[in-house]
Coordinates of C-alpha atoms in Angstrom, one line a residue:
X217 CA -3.6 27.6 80.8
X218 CA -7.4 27.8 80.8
X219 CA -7.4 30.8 78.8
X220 CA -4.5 29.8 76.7
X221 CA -6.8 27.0 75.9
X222 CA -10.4 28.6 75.7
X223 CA -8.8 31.5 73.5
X224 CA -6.9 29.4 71.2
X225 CA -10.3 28.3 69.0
X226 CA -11.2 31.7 69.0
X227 CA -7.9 31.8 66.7
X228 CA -8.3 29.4 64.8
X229 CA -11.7 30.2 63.8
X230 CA -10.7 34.1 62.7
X231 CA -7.8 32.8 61.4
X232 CA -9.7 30.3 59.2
X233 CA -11.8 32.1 56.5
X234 CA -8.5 34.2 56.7
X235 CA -6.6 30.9 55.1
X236 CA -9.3 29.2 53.3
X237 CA -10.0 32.2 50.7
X238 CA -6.1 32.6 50.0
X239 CA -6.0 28.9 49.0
X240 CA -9.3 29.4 47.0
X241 CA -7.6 32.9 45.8
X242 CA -4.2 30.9 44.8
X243 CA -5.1 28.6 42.6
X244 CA -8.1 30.9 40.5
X245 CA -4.6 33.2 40.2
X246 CA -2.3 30.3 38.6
X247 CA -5.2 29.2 36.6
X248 CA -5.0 32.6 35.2
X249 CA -1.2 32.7 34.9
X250 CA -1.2 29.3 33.2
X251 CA -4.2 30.8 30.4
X252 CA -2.3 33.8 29.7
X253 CA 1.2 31.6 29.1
X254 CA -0.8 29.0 27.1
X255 CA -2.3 32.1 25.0
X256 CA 0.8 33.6 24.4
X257 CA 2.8 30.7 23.4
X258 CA -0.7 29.9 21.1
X259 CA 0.1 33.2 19.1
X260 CA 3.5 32.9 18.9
X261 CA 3.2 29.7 17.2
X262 CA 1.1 30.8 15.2
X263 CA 3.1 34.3 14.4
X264 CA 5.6 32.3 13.7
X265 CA 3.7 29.9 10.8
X266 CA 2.4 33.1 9.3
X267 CA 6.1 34.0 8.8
X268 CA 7.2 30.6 7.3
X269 CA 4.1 30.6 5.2
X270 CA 5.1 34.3 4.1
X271 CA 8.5 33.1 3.1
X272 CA 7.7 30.4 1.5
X273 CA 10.8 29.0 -0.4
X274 CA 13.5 31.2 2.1
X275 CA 12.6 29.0 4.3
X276 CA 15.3 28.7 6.6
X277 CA 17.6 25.4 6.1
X278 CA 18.1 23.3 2.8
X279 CA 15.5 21.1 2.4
X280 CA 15.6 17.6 1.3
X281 CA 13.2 14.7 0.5
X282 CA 13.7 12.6 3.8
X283 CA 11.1 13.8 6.0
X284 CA 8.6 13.5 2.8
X285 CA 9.1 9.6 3.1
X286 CA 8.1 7.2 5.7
X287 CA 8.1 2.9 6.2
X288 CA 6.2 1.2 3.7
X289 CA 5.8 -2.5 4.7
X290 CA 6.0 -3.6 1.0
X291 CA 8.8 -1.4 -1.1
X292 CA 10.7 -0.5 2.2
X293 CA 10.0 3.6 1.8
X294 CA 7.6 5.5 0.1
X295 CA 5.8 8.8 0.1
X296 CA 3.7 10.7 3.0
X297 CA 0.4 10.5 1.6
X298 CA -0.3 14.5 2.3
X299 CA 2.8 15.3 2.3
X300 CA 4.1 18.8 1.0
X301 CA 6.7 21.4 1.4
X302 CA 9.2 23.6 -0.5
X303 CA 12.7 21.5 -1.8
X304 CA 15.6 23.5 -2.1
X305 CA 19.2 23.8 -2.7
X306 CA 22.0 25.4 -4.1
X307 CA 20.8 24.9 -8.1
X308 CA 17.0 25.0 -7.2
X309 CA 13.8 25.4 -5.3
X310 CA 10.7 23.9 -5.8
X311 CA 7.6 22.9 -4.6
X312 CA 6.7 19.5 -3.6
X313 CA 3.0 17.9 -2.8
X314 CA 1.8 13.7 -2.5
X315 CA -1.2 13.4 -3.0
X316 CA -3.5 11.2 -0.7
X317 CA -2.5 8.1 -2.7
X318 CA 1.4 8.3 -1.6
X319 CA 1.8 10.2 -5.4
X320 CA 3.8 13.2 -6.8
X321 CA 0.7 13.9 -9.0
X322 CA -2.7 15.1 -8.9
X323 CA -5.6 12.9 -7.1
X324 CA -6.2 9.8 -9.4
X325 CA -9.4 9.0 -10.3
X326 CA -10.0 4.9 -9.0
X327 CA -11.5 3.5 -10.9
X328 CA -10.0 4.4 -14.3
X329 CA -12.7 6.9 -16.2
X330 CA -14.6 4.8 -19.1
X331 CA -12.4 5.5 -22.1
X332 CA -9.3 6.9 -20.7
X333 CA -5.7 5.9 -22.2
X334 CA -3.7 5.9 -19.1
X335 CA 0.2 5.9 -18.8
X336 CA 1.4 4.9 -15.1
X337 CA 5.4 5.9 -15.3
X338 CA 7.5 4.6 -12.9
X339 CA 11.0 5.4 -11.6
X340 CA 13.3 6.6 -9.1
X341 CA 14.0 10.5 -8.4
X342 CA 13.8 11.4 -12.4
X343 CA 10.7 10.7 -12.5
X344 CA 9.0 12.0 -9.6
X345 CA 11.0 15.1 -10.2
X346 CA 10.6 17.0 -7.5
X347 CA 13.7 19.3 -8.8
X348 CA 10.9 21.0 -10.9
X349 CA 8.0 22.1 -10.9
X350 CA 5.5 19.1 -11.3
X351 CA 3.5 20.5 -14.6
X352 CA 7.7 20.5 -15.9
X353 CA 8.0 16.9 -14.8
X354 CA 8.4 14.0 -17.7
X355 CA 4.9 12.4 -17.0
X356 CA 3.5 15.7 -17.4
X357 CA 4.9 17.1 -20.1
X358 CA 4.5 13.3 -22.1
X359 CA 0.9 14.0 -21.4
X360 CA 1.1 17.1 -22.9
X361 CA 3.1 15.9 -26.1
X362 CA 0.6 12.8 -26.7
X363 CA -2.2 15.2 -27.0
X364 CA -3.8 14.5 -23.8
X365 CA -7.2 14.0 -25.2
X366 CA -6.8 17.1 -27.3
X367 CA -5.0 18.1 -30.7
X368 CA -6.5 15.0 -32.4
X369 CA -6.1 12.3 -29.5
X370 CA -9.4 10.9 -30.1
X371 CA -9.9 10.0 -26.7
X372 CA -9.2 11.2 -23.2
X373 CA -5.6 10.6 -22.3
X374 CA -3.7 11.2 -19.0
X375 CA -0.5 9.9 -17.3
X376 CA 0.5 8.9 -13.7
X377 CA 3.5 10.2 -11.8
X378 CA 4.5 6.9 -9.9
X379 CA 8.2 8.1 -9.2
X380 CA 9.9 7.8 -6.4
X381 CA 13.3 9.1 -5.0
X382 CA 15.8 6.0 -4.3
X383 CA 13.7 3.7 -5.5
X384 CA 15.1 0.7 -7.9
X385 CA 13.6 -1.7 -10.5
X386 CA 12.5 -4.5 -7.6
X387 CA 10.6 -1.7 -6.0
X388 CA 9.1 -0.1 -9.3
X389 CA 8.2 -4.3 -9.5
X390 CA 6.4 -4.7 -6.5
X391 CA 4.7 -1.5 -7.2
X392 CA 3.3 -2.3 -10.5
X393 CA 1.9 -5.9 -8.6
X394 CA 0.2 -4.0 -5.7
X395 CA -0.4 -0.8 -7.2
X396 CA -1.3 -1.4 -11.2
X397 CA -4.7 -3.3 -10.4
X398 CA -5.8 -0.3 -8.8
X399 CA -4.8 2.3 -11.4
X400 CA -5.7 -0.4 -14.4
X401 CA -2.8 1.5 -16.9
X402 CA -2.8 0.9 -20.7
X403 CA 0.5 1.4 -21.0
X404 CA 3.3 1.1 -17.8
X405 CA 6.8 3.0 -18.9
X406 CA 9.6 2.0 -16.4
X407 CA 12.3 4.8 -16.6
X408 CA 15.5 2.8 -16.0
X409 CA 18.6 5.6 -14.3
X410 CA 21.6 4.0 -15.9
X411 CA 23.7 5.4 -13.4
X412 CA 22.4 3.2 -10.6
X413 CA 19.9 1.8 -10.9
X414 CA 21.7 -1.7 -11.7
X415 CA 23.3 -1.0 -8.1
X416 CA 20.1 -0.6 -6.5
X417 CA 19.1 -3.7 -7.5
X418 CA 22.0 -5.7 -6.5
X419 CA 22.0 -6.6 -2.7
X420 CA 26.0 -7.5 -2.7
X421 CA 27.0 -4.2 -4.0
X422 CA 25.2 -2.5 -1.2
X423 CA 26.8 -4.9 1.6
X424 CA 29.8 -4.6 -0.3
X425 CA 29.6 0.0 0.2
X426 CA 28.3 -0.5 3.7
X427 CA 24.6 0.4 3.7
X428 CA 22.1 -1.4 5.4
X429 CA 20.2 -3.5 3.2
X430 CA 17.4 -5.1 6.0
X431 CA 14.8 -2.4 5.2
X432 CA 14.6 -2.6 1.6
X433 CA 13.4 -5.5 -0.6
X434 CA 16.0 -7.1 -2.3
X435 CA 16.2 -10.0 -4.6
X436 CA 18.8 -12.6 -5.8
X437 CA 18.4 -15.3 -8.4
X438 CA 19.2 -18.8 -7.2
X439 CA 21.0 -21.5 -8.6
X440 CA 18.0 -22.6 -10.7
X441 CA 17.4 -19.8 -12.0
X442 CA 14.4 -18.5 -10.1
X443 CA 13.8 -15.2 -8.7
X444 CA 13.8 -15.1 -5.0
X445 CA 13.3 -12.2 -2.3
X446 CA 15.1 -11.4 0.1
X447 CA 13.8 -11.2 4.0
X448 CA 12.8 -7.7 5.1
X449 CA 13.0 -6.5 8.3
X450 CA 9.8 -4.1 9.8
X451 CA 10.9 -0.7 11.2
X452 CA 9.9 0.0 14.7
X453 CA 6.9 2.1 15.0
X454 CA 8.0 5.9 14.9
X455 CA 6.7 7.2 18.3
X456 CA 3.9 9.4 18.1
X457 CA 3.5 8.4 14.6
X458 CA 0.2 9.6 13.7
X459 CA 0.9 12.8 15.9
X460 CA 3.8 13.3 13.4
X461 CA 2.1 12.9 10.3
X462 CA -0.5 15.7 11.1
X463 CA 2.3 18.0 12.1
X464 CA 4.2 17.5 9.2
X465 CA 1.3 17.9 7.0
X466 CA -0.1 21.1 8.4
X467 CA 3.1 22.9 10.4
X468 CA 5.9 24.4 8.8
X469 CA 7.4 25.2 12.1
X470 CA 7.6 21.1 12.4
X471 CA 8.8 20.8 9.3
X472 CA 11.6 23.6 9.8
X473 CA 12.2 21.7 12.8
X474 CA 12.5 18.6 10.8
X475 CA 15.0 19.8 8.3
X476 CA 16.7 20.9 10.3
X477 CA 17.0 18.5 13.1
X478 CA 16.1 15.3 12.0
X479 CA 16.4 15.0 7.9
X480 CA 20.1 12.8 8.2
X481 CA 18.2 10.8 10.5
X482 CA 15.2 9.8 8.2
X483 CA 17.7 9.5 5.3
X484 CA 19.8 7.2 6.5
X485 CA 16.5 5.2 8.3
X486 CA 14.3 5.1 5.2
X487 CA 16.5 5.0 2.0
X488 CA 20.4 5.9 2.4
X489 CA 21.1 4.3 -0.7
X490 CA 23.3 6.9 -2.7
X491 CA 24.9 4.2 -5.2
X492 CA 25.5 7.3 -8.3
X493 CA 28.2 8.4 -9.4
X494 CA 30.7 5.2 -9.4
X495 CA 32.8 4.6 -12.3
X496 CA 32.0 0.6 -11.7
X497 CA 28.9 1.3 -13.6
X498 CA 31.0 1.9 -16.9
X499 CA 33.0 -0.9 -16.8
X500 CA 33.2 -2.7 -20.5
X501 CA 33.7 -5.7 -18.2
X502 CA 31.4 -5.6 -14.9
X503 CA 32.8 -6.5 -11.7
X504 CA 31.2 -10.0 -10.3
X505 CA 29.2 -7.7 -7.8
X506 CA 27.5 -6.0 -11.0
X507 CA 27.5 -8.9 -13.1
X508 CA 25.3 -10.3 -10.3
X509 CA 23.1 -7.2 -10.1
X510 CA 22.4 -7.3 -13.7
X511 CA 21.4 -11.0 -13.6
X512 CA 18.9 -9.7 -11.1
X513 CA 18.2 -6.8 -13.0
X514 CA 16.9 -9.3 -16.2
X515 CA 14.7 -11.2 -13.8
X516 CA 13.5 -8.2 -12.6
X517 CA 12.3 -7.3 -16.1
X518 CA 10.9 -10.8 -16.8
X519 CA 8.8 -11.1 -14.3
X520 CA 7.6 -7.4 -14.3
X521 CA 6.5 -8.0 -17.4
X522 CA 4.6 -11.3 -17.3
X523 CA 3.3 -8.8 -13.5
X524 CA 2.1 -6.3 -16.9
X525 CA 0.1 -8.7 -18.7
X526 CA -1.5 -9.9 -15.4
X527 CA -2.6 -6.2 -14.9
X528 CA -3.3 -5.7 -18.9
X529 CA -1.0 -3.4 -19.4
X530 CA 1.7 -3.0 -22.0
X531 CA 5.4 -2.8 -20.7
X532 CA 8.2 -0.5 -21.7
X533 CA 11.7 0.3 -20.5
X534 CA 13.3 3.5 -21.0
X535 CA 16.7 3.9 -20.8
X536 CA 17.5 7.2 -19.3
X537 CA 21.4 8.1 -18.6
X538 CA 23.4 10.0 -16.5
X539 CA 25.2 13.4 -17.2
X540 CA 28.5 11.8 -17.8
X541 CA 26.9 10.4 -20.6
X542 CA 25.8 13.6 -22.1
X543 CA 28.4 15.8 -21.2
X544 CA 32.1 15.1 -22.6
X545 CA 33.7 17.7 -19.5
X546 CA 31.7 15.3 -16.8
X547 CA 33.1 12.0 -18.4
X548 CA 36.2 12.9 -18.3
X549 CA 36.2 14.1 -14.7
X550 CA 34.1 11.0 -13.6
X551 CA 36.9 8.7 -15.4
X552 CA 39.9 10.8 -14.8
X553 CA 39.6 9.6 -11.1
X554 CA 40.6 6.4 -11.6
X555 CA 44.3 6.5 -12.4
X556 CA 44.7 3.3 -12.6
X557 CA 42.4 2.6 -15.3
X558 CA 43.4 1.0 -18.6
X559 CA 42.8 2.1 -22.2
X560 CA 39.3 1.0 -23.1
X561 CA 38.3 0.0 -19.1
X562 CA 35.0 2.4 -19.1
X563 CA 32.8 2.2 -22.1
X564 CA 29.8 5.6 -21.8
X565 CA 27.2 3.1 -23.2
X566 CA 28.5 0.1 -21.5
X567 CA 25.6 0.0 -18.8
X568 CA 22.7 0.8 -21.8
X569 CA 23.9 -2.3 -23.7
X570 CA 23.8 -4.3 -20.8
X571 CA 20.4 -3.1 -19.7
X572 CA 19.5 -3.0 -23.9
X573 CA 20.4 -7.3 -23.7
X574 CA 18.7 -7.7 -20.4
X575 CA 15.6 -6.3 -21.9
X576 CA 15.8 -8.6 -24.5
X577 CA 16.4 -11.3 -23.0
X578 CA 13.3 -10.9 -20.7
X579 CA 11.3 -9.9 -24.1
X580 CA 10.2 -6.2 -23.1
X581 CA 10.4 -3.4 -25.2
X582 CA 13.0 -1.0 -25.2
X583 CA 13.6 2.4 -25.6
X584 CA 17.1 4.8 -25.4
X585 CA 17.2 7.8 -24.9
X586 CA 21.1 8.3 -24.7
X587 CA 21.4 9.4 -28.6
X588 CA 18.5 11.9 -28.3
X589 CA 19.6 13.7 -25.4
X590 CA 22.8 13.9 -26.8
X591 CA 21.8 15.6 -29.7
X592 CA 19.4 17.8 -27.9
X593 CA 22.2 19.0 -25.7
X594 CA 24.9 19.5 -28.2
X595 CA 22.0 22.1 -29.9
X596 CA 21.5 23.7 -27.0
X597 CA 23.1 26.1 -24.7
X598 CA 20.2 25.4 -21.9
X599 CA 21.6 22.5 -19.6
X600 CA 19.4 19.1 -19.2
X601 CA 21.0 18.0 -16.0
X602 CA 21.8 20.3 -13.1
X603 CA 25.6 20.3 -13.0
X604 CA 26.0 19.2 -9.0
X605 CA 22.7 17.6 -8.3
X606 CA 23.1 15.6 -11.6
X607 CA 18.9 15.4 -11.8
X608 CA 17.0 16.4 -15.2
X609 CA 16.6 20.2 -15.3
X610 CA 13.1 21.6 -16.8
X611 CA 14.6 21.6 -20.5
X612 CA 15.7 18.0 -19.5
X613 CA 12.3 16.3 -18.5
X614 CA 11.3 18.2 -22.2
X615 CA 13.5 16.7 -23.9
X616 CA 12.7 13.3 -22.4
X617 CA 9.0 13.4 -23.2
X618 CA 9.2 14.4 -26.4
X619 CA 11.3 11.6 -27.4
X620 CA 9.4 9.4 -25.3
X621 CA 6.5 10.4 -26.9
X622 CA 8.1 10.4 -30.6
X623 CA 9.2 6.7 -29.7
X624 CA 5.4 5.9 -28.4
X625 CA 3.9 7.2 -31.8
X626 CA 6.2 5.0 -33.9
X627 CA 5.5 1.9 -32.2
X628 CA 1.7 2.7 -32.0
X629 CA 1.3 3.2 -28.1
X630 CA 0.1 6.4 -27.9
X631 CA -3.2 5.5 -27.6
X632 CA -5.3 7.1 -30.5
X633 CA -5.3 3.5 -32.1
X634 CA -6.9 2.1 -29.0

């Protein structure tokens, strides 16, 4: 036992250095392992964003505007500041960039250059375009037909892209009241979708098709008359918000991911509010939901402009309609679907004279372009609206501008009086 014991520290102590370097050894060796795992999924990423950046538009997916959105505390949604990528579908494929100020546009200079006419136009998903290119968007191209300080414009003269997809008049409203002091506009043109926009603003017809009208401001006129908003409730933090944000601005493997993934998600959280295409709109008689909406609609327009003579800035409604409007094929179709319907039921210009009276009535100037574009597209074998999308193609926004700006000449809004 003696020996047993004396020899069994003389074990122990060969055995020792023995078992101390392989756990120093071990863990130098997964370091390593770990390095060379971390490198190679490093390059991999990266491989694989040098891909995406070399196919550009074949991108893999269709790409929508969802993930180019987020919660705005004030209009509900609104765009990524930073936020860029390629849009495509079936009839197109373009691309898409927001500027730092949450704009489809080049940065705007705050404050207003000394001696600048600016135009801040406002909409929904016609104006912000982002089916075209955005030098082929109406803003743009406006710029261009009003001279844009050259061609005889005696001063400098530019125009603001302040479109935004799903958005309706309370939110082009709200936007002009927290927005317009900060890009001090001479001139404010509201671009009014005929085909929905009414819907958009009317918080019954939404409740009435389903959608969730919580996360969106809506408003309602009360019994004396007064316009009143609707509560609003916050979205819950997205997790790893900010994380997010960077990734969507600088990967397109996130974004791919995204689109791919995610997009119905963000839709339906941030602005599912697909109210086109609904024969409702047409009705020579409204249907007490839209009859309400309109009533909205008006006080909408009141108040934005008394909100345009608090910023200085002059007000104007534009009247843009849909393709069943334009097109006799698409009327038919859209109107064919109701076989119940009875002679003289849908009227094609029944939504521009109500929007035409509830301009008037709330004393702002108005503008249609429903006669122009017809003409424009019975001359011309180039469509203005992509057929399935039902958006303003290239030769649409054109057409748009230039009889936006014809309209602004007459009426002395152009800016080379001022």
């Amino acid at each position: 036992m003696a020996d047993v014991q004396l020899g069994a520290p003389s074990i122990a102590v060969v055995a020792g250095p023995r078992l101390a370097g392989r756990l120093h050894v071990r863990p130098r060796w997964l370091l390593a392992r770990l390095g060379m795992m971390s490198f190679g999924l490093v390059l991999a990423v990266l491989t694989i964003e040098v891909v995406l950046h070399l196919l550009g538009p074949r991108l893999p997916g269709l790409y929508n505007l969802a993930t180019f959105q987020r919660y705005h505390e004030v209009y509900g949604f609104f765009h990524r500041p930073g936020a860029r990528g390629w849009v495509r579908t079936s009839e197109y494929t373009s691309y898409v960039q927001i500027n730092s100020q949450g704009l489809r546009d080049r940065e705007i200079a705050v404050p207003k250059p000394p001696g600048t006419y600016r135009v801040m136009v406002m909409g929904d998903s016609f104006v912000e375009g982002a089916q075209v290119a955005l030098e082929q968007t109406l803003p743009r191209q406006l710029e261009r037909q009003l001279g844009g300080g050259q061609g005889g414009q005696s001063r400098p003269l530019e125009t603001i892209n302040a479109g935004n997809a799903g958005f309706g008049t309370a939110q082009e409203m709200l936007f002009l009241e927290k927005d317009g002091p900060l890009y001090r506009p001479d001139l404010t043109i509201l671009v009014f979708y005929l085909d929905n926009d009414a819907a958009n603003n009317g918080v019954e017809i939404a409740k009435m098709l389903k959608i969730d009208t919580s996360h969106r401001p809506f408003f309602e006129v009360q019994a004396d008359g007064k316009l009143h908003q609707l509560g609003m409730a916050p979205i819950s933090p997205e997790p790893f918000g900010a994380v997010r944000d960077f990734l969507r601005n600088h990967s397109l493997l996130f974004n791919v991911y995204e689109n791919l993934v995610t997009a119905k998600v963000s839709a339906k959280r941030y602005h599912a509010m697909r109210m086109d295409r609904d024969r409702n709109m047409y009705r020579i008689d409204p249907l007490p939901e839209w009859k309400a909406a309109w009533t909205v609609t008006e006080a909408l327009l009141a108040r934005a402009k008394r909100s345009a003579a608090a910023v200085g800035t002059e007000l104007v409604v534009v009247a843009a309609p849909s393709q069943f409007q334009i097109y006799d094929d698409q009327w038919r179709a859209l109107i064919s679907g109701d076989r119940e319907a009875q002679p003289g039921m849908y009227k094609r210009d029944a939504p521009n004279r109500q929007l035409a009276a509830a301009a008037e009535q709330a004393g702002v100037r108005y503008f249609d372009l429903l006669p122009g574009l017809r003409e424009a597209a019975a001359s011309s074998d180039v469509p203005l609206y992509f057929a399935e999308d039902g958006h303003w193609t290239a030769a649409g926004h054109a057409a748009a501008a230039r009889l936006v700006a014809g309209y602004l000449r007459e009426q002395g809004l152009d800016g080379s009086n001022k």
